[in-house]
Coordinates of C-alpha atoms and ligand atoms in Angstrom, one line a residue:
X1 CA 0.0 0.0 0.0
X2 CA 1.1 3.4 -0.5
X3 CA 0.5 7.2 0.8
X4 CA 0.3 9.4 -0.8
X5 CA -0.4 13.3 0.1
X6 CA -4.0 13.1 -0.8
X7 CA -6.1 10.0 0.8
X8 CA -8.0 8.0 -1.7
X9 CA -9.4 5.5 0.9
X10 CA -11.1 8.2 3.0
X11 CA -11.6 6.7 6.3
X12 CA -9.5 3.5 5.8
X13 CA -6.9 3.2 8.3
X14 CA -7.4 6.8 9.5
X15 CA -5.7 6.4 12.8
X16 CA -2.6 4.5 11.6
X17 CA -2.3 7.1 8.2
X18 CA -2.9 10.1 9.8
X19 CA -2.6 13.3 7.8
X20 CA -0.7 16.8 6.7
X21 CA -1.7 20.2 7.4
X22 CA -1.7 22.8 5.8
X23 CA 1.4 23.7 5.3
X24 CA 2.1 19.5 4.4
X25 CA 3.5 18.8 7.4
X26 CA 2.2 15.7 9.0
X27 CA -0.5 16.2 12.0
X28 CA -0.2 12.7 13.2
X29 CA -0.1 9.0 12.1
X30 CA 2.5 7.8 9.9
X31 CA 2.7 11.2 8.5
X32 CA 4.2 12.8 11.1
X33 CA 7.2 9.6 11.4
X34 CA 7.7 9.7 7.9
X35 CA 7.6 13.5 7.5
X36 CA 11.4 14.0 6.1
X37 CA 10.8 11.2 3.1
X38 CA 7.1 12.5 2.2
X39 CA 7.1 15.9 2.2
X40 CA 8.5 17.8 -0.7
X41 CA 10.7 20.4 -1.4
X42 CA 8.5 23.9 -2.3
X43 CA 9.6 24.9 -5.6
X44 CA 11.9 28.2 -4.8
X45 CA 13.0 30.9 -7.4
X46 CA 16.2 32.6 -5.9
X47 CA 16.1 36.2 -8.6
X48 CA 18.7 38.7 -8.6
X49 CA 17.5 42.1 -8.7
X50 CA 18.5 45.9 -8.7
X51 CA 18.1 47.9 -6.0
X52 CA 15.4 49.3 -7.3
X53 CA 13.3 45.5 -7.6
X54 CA 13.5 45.1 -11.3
X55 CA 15.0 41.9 -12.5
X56 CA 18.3 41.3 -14.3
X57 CA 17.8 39.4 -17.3
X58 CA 19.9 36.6 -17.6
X59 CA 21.6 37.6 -14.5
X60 CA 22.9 33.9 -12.3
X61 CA 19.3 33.0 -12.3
X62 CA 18.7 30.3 -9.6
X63 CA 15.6 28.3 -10.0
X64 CA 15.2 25.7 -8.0
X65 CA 12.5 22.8 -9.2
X66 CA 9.7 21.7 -6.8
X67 CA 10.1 18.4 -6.2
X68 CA 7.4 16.0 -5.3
X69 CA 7.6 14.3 -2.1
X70 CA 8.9 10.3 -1.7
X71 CA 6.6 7.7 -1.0
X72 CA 6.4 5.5 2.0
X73 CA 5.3 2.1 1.1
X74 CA 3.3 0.1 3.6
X75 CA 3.1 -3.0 4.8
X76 CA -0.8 -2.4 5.4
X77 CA -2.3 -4.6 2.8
X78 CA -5.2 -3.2 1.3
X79 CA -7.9 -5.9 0.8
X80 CA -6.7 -7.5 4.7
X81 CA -7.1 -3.6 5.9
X82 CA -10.7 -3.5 4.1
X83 CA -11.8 -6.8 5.4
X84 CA -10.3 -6.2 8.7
X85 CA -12.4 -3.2 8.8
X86 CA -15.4 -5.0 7.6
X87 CA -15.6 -7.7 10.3
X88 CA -15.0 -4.6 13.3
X89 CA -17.6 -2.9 11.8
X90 CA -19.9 -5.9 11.6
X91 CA -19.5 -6.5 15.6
X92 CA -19.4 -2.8 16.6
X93 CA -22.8 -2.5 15.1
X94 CA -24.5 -5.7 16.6
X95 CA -23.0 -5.0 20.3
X96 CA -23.5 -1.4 20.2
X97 CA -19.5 -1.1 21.2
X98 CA -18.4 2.2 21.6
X99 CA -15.1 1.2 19.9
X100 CA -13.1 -1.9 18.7
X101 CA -9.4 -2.4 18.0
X102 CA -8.4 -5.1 15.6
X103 CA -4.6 -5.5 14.7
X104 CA -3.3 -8.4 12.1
X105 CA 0.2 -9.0 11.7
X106 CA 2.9 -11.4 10.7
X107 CA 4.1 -12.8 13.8
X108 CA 7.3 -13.8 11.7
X109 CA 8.4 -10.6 11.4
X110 CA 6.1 -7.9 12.9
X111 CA 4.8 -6.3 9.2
X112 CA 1.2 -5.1 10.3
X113 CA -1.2 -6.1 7.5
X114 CA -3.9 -4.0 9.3
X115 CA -4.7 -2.2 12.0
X116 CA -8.4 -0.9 12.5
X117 CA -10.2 2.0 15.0
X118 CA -13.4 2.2 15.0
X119 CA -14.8 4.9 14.6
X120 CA -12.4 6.1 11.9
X121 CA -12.6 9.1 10.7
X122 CA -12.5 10.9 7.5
X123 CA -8.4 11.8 6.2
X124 CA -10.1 14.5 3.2
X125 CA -11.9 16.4 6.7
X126 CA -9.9 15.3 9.8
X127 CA -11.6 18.7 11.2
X128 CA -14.7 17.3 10.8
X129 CA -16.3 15.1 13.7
X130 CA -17.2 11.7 12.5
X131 CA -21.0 10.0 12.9
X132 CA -20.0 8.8 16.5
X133 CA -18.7 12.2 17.2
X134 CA -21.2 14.0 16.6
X135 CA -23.8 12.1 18.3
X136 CA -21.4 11.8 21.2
X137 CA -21.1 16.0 21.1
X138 CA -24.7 16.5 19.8
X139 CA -26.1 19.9 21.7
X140 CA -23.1 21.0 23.4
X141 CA -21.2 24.1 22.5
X142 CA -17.3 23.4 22.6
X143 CA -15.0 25.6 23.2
X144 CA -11.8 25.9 21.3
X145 CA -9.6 23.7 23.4
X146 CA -12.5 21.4 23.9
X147 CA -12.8 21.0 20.6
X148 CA -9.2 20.3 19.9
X149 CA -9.4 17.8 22.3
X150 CA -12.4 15.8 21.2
X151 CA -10.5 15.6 17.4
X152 CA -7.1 14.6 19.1
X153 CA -9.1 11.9 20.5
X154 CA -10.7 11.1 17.4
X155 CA -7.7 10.7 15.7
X156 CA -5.9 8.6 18.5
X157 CA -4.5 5.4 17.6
X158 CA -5.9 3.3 20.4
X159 CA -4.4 0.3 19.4
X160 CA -0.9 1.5 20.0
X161 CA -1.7 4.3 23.0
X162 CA -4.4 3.0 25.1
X163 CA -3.8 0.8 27.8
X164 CA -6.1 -2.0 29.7
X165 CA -5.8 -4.6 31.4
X166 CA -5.4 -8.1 29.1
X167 CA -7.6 -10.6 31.4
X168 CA -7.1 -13.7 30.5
X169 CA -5.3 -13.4 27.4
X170 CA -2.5 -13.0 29.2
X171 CA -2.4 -16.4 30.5
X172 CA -0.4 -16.9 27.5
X173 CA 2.6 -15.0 29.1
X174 CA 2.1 -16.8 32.5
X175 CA 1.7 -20.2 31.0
X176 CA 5.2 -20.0 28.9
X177 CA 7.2 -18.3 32.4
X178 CA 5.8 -21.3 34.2
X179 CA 6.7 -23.9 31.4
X180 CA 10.0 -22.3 30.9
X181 CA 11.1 -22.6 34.4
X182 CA 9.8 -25.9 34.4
X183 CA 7.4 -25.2 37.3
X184 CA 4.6 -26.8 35.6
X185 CA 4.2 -30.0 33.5
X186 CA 1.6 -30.7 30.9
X187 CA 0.4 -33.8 33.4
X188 CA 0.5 -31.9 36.4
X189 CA -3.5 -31.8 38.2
X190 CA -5.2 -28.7 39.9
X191 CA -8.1 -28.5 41.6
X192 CA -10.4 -25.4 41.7
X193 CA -13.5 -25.3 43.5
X194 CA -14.4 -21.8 42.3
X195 CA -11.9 -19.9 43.7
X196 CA -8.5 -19.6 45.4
X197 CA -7.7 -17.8 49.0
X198 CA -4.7 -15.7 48.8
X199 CA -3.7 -14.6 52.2
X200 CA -7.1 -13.3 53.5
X201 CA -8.7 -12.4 50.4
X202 CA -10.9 -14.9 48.3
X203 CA -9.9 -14.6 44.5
X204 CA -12.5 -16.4 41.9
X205 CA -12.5 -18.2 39.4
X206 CA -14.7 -17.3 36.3
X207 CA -16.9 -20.6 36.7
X208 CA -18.8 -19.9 40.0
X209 CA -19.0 -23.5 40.9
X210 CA -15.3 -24.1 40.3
X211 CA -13.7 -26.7 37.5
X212 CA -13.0 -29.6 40.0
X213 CA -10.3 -31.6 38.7
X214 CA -8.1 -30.9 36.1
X215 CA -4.9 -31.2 34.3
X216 CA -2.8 -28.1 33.3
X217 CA -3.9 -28.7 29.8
X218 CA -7.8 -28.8 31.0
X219 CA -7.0 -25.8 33.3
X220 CA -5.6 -23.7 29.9
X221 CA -8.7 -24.6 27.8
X222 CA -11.0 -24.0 30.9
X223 CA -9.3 -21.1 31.6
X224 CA -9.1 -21.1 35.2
X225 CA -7.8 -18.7 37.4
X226 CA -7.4 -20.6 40.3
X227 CA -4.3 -22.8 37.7
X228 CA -3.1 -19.4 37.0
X229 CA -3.1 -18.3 40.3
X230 CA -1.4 -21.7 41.1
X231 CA 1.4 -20.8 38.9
X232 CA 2.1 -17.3 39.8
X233 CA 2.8 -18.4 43.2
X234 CA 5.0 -21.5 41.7
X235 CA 7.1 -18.6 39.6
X236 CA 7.1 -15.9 42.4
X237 CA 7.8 -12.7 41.8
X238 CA 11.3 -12.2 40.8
X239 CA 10.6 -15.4 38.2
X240 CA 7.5 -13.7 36.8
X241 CA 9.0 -10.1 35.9
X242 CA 12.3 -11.9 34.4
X243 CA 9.9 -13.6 31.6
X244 CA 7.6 -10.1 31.8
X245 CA 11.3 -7.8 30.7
X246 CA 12.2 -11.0 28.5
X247 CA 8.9 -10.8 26.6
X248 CA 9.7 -6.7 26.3
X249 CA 6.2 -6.1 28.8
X250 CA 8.4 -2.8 30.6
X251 CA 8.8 -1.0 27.3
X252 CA 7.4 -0.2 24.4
X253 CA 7.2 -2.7 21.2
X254 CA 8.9 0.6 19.0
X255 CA 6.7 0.7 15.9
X256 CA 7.0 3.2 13.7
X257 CA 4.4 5.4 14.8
X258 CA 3.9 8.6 17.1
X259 CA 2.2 8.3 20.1
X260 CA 3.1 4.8 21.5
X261 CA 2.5 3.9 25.5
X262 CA 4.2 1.9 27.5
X263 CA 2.9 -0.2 30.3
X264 CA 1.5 0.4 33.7
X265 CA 3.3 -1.9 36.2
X266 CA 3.2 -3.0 39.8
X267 CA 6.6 -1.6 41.6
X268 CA 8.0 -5.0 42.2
X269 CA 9.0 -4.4 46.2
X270 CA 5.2 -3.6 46.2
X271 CA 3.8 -6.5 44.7
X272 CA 2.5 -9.3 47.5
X273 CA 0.9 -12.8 47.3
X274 CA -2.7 -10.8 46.1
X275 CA -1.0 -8.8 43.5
X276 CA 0.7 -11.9 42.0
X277 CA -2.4 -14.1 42.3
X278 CA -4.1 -11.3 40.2
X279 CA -1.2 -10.3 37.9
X280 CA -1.0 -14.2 37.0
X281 CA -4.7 -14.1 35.0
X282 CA -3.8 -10.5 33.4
X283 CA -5.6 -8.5 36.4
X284 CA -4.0 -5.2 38.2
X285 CA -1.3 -3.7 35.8
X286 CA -2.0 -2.6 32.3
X287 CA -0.2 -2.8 28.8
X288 CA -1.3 -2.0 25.0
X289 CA -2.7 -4.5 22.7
X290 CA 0.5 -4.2 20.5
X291 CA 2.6 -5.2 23.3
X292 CA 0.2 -8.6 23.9
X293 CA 0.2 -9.1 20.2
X294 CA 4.4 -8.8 20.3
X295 CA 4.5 -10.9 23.2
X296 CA 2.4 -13.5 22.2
X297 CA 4.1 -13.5 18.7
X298 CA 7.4 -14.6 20.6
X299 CA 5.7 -17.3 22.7
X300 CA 4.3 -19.1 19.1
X301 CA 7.3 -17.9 16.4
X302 CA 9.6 -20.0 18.2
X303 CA 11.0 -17.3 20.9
X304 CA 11.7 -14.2 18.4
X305 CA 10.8 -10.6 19.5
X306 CA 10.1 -8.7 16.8
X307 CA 9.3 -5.0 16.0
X308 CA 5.9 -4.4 14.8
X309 CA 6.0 -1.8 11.9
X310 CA 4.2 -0.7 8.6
X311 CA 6.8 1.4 6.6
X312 CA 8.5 -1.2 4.6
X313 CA 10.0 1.1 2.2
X314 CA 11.1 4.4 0.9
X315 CA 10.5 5.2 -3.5
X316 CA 10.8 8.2 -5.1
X317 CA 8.3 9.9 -7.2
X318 CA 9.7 7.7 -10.1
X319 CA 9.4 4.2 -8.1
X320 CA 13.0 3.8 -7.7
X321 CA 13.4 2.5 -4.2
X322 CA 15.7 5.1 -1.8
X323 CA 15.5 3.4 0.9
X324 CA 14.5 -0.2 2.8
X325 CA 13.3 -0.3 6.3
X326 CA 14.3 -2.5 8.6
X327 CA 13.7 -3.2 12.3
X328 CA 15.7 -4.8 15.2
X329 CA 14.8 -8.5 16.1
X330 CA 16.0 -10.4 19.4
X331 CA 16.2 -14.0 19.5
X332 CA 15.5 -16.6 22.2
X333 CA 13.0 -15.2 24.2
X334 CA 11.2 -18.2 24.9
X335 CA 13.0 -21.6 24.0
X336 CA 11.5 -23.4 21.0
X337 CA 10.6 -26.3 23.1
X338 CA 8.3 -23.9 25.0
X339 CA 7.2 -22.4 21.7
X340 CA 6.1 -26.0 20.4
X341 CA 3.9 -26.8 23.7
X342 CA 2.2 -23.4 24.0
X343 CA 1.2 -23.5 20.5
X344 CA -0.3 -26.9 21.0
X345 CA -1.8 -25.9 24.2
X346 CA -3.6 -22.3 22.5
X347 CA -4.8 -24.5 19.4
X348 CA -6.5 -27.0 22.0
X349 CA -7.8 -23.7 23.8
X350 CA -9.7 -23.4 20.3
X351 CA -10.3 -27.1 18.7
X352 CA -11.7 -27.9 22.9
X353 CA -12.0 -25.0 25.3
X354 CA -13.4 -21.4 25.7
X355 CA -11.9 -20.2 21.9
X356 CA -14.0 -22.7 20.2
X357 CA -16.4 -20.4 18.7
X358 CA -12.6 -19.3 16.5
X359 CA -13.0 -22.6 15.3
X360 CA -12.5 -23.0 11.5
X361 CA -12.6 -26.4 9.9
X362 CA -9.4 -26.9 7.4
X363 CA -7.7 -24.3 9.3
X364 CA -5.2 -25.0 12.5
X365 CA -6.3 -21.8 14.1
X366 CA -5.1 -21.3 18.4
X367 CA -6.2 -18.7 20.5
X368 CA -7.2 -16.8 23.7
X369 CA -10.0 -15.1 24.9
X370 CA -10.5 -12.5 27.3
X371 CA -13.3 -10.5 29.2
X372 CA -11.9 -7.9 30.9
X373 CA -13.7 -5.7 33.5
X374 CA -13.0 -2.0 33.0
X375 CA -12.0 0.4 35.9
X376 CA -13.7 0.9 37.9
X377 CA -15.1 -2.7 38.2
X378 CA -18.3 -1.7 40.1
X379 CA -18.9 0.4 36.5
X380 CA -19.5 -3.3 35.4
X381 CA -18.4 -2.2 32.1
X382 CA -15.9 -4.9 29.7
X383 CA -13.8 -4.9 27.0
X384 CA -14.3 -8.7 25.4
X385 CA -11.1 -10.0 23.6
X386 CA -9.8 -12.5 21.5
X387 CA -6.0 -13.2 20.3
X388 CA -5.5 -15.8 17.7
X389 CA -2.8 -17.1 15.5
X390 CA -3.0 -19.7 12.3
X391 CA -2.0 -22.2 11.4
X392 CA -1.5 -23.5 14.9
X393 CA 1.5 -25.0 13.8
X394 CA 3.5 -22.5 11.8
X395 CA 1.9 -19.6 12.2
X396 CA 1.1 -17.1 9.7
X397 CA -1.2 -14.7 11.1
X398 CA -1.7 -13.0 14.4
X399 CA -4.5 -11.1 15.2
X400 CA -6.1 -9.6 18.0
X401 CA -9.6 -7.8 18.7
X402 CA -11.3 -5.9 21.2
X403 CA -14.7 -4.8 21.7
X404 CA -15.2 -2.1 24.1
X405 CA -19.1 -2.0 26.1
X406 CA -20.7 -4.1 24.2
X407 CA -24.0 -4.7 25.1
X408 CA -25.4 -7.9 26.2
X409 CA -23.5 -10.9 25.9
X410 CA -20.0 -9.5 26.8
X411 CA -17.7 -12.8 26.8
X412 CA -14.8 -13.0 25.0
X413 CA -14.9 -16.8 24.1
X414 CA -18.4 -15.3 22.5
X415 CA -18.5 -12.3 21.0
X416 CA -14.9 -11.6 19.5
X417 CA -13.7 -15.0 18.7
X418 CA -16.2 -15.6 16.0
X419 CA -14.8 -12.2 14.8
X420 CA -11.3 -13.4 14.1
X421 CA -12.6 -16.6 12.8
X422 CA -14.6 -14.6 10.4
X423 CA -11.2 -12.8 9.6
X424 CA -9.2 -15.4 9.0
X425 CA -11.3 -17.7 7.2
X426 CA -11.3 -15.0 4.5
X427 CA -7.7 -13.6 4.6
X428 CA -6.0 -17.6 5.0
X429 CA -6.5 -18.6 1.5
X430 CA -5.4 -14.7 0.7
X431 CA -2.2 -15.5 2.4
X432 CA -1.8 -19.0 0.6
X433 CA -2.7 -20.9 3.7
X434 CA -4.4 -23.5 2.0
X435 CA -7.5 -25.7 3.6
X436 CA -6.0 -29.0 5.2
X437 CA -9.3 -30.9 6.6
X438 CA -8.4 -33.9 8.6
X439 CA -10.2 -36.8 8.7
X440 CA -12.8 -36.1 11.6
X441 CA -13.2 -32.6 10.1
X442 CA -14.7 -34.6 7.0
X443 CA -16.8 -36.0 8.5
X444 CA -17.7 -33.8 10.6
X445 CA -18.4 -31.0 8.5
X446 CA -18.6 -32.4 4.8
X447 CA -21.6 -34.7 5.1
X448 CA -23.4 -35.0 1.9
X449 CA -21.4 -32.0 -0.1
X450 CA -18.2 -30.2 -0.1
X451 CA -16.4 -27.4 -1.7
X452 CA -14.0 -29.0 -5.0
X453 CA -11.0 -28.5 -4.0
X454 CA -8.3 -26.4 -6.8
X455 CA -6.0 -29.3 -8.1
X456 CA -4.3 -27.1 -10.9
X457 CA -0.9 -27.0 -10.5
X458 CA -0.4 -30.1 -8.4
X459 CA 1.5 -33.5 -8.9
X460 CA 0.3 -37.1 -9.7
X461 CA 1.5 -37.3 -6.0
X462 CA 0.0 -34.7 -3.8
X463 CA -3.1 -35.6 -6.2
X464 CA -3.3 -39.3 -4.8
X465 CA -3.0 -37.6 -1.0
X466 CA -5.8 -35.8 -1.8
X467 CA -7.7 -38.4 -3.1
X468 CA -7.1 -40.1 0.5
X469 CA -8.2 -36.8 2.1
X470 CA -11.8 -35.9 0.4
X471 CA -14.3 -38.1 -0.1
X472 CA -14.5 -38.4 -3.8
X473 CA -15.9 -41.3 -6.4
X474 CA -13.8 -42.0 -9.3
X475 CA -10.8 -40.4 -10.6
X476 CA -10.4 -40.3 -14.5
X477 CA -6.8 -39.3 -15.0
X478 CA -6.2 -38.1 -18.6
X479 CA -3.1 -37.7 -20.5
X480 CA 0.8 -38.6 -19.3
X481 CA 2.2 -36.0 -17.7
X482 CA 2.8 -35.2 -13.5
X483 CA 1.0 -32.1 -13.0
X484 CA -2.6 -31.2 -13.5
X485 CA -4.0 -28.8 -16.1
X486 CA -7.4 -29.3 -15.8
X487 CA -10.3 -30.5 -13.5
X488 CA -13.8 -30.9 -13.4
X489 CA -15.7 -29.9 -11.5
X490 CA -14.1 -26.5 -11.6
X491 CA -12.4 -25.5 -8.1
X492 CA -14.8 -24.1 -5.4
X493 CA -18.0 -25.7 -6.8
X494 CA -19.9 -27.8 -4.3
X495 CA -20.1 -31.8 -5.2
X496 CA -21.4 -34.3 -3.4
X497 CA -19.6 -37.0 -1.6
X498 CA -18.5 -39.9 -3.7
X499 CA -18.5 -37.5 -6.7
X500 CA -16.6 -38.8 -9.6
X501 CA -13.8 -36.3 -11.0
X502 CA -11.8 -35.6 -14.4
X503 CA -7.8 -34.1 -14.1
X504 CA -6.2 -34.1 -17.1
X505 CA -2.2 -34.3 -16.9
X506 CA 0.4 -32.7 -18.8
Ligands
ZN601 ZN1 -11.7 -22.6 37.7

């Protein structure tokens, strides 16, 4: 994607873009980072004259060309960005949210494919409020500085300078300190009766009437807080903030944007057995949703921290390229023995626990969800969350949402996992993540029909591991060659099962 002065997408990725004033300096956003490469240079005429003003005529004339400004390529994609934008949109509007977040990036190496605040506004007016604006303003005369802050807030890019509190997303980051230091095994059985006492305080769990039994495995895919609590207490607290500064938690992830917040930590000497307990299931401190998605990135890419960004490169006018970004990387900060087990665990979370409802057939997806409680909690207001990653295994995607007030239902597990799933079952096969449906999944979910898969391009080989996969009737294979040319049925129609099919070979 790139930017350019004017904005052809109008409110697309408004909060991320940001805009130039007018004097084509950037106001915010990327605009304002990139400033130096985008703007151009004014066209100047430098004229001798007499002292009396009139020109000299061929006198050591000095004009100086205007020269457009560079462009900043992005690693925003444009139809992930519109879809992205599409599915917040879809939820904001059924829970009457008053805002949702939705970032999706490579957790290989941080390039943000899309990054959405609703409301966005409009790049052509930034002056202008937006719907929710105005409606939120409606009757009230602002005064200057009132009205400057209103727009600076409706231009805020909440994804990267708002803090919360994660919930129980962040039992990702508790359940890789405790594997790491080996203070939990996969085998290991809790019990939880509904809650946990912690000194003289009783802490619950989410499930009033408590999980009973359970293995560590159960107690991820239940979600319990009681486990959690468990292993907090296991790391302790010097344990906990060595994996918190490992997974970069104390600073900020250093994308290339303006405006970035750090987190909001406990002082270590004043953090006791309560503030653990609570810290351990993502309660009493606060971070961004960047610096979840860049921790939890590390914990399933095999221990890599990675700097989230969106420039990707600098051209001129011309297209030649000035200029490639590129961002620092550490490595090892979880071991890949770790990273293998959590990403099992979070796609079991999904396939078998709360994240089911990010379920997608053909698709290794793994996951969290959250429900956090806004503060103050007795304003029983929630911010429902969901982080995912696919495929489980080798992950190619990372995304996470949240849904600010919505009304109703306001679980996590409920309301923003289907949203991901939603994203991802249409930005996979985008990516070239193809479908892969095992053998239960089949059955499960192709009774009767299914969807032809594409066979173009493929070998006599991966052709007869196909045919072991779907359910089809006959295969006519025509002429001699190894890969396929042609099929019927066409790819994507629907056939029934036992369906006999045509690939000709060349
Ligand atoms: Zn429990």
């Amino acid at each position: 994607m790139k930017v350019f002065g004017y904005y052809p997408y109008d409110t697309l990725a408004s909060r991320v873009i940001g805009f130039t004033g007018s004097d084509n300096q950037g106001v915010i956003g990327l605009e304002v980072k990139y400033d130096n490469y985008l703007k151009g240079i004014d066209g100047t005429i430098l004229t001798l004259t007499t002292a009396h003003g009139v020109e000299i005529k061929n006198a050591a004339e000095d004009r100086i060309e205007p020269q457009p400004g560079n462009d900043l390529y992005l690693s925003l994609d444009i139809n992930i960005q519109q879809y992205a934008q599409q599915v917040a949109e879809k939820v904001m509007e059924s829970k009457q949210a008053s805002n949702v977040k939705l970032i999706v990036m490579n957790p290989q190496n941080g390039e943000i494919m899309a990054m959405v605040n609703l409301p966005e506004y409009n790049l052509n007016d930034p002056y202008t409020f937006n719907e929710e604006f105005t409606a939120l303003y409606a009757g009230q005369t602002l005064t200057d500085q009132q009205k400057t802050e209103a727009l600076n807030k409706m231009w805020r890019n909440a994804c990267i300078s708002d803090t919360y509190e994660p919930g129980s997303s962040f039992k990702i980051i508790t359940a890789t300190a405790a594997l790491e230091e080996k203070v939990v095994k996969l085998t290991d059985r809790f019990f939880c009766p509904g809650f946990k006492k912690v000194e003289d305080r009783i802490i619950r769990c989410h499930k009033a009437g408590g999980h009973g039994s359970q293995d560590f495995t159960e107690g991820i895919k239940n979600s319990c807080n009681p486990v959690f609590m468990e292993l907090g207490a296991r790391l302790g607290v010097d344990k906990m903030y060595y994996y918190f500064d490992k997974l970069g938690l104390f600073k900020k992830t250093g994308i290339d944007l303006p405006g970035e917040a750090g987190s909001i930590m406990h002082k270590k000497e004043n953090i006791k057995a309560v503030e653990l307990a609570t810290m351990s299931f993502g309660q009493s401190f606060q971070i961004t949703p960047l610096q979840l998605l860049v921790a939890s990135s590390a914990v399933i890419n095999g221990g890599k921290i990675v700097t989230p960004h969106l420039g990707v490169e600098i051209r001129s006018a011309d297209g030649s390229r000035i200029k490639e970004l590129d961002y620092p990387t550490s490595e090892q900060a979880v071991s890949k023995e770790t990273s293998e087990t959590m990403k099992a665990l979070l796609e079991a979370v999904v396939s078998d626990g709360t994240g089911k409802r990010a379920y997608l057939p053909g698709f290794k997806v793994g996951g969290k969800t959250a429900t956090s409680e806004k503060l103050p909690r007795s304003s029983n207001k929630y911010i429902s969350s969901f982080i995912g990653f696919a495929p489980a295994d080798n992950p190619q995607v990372i995304a996470v949402v949240l849904i600010e007030d919505p009304v109703g239902i306001y679980y996590g597990g409920t309301v923003a996992a289907p949203v991901i799933a939603d994203l991802f079952k249409n930005i996979l096969p985008y990516l070239g993540v193809d479908e892969n449906y095992t053998e239960a999944e089949m059955e499960q979910f192709h009774v009767g029909s299914f969807e032809m898969p594409d066979f173009i391009g493929k070998t006599r080989k991966e052709v007869n591991q196909m045919m072991k996969i779907y359910e089809f009737g006959e295969l006519d294979a025509l002429g001699e060659g190894d890969i396929v040319r042609e099929q019927f049925p066409l790819a994507g129609e629907t056939i029934g099962k036992g369906s006999d099919i045509i690939l000709y070979f060349e």
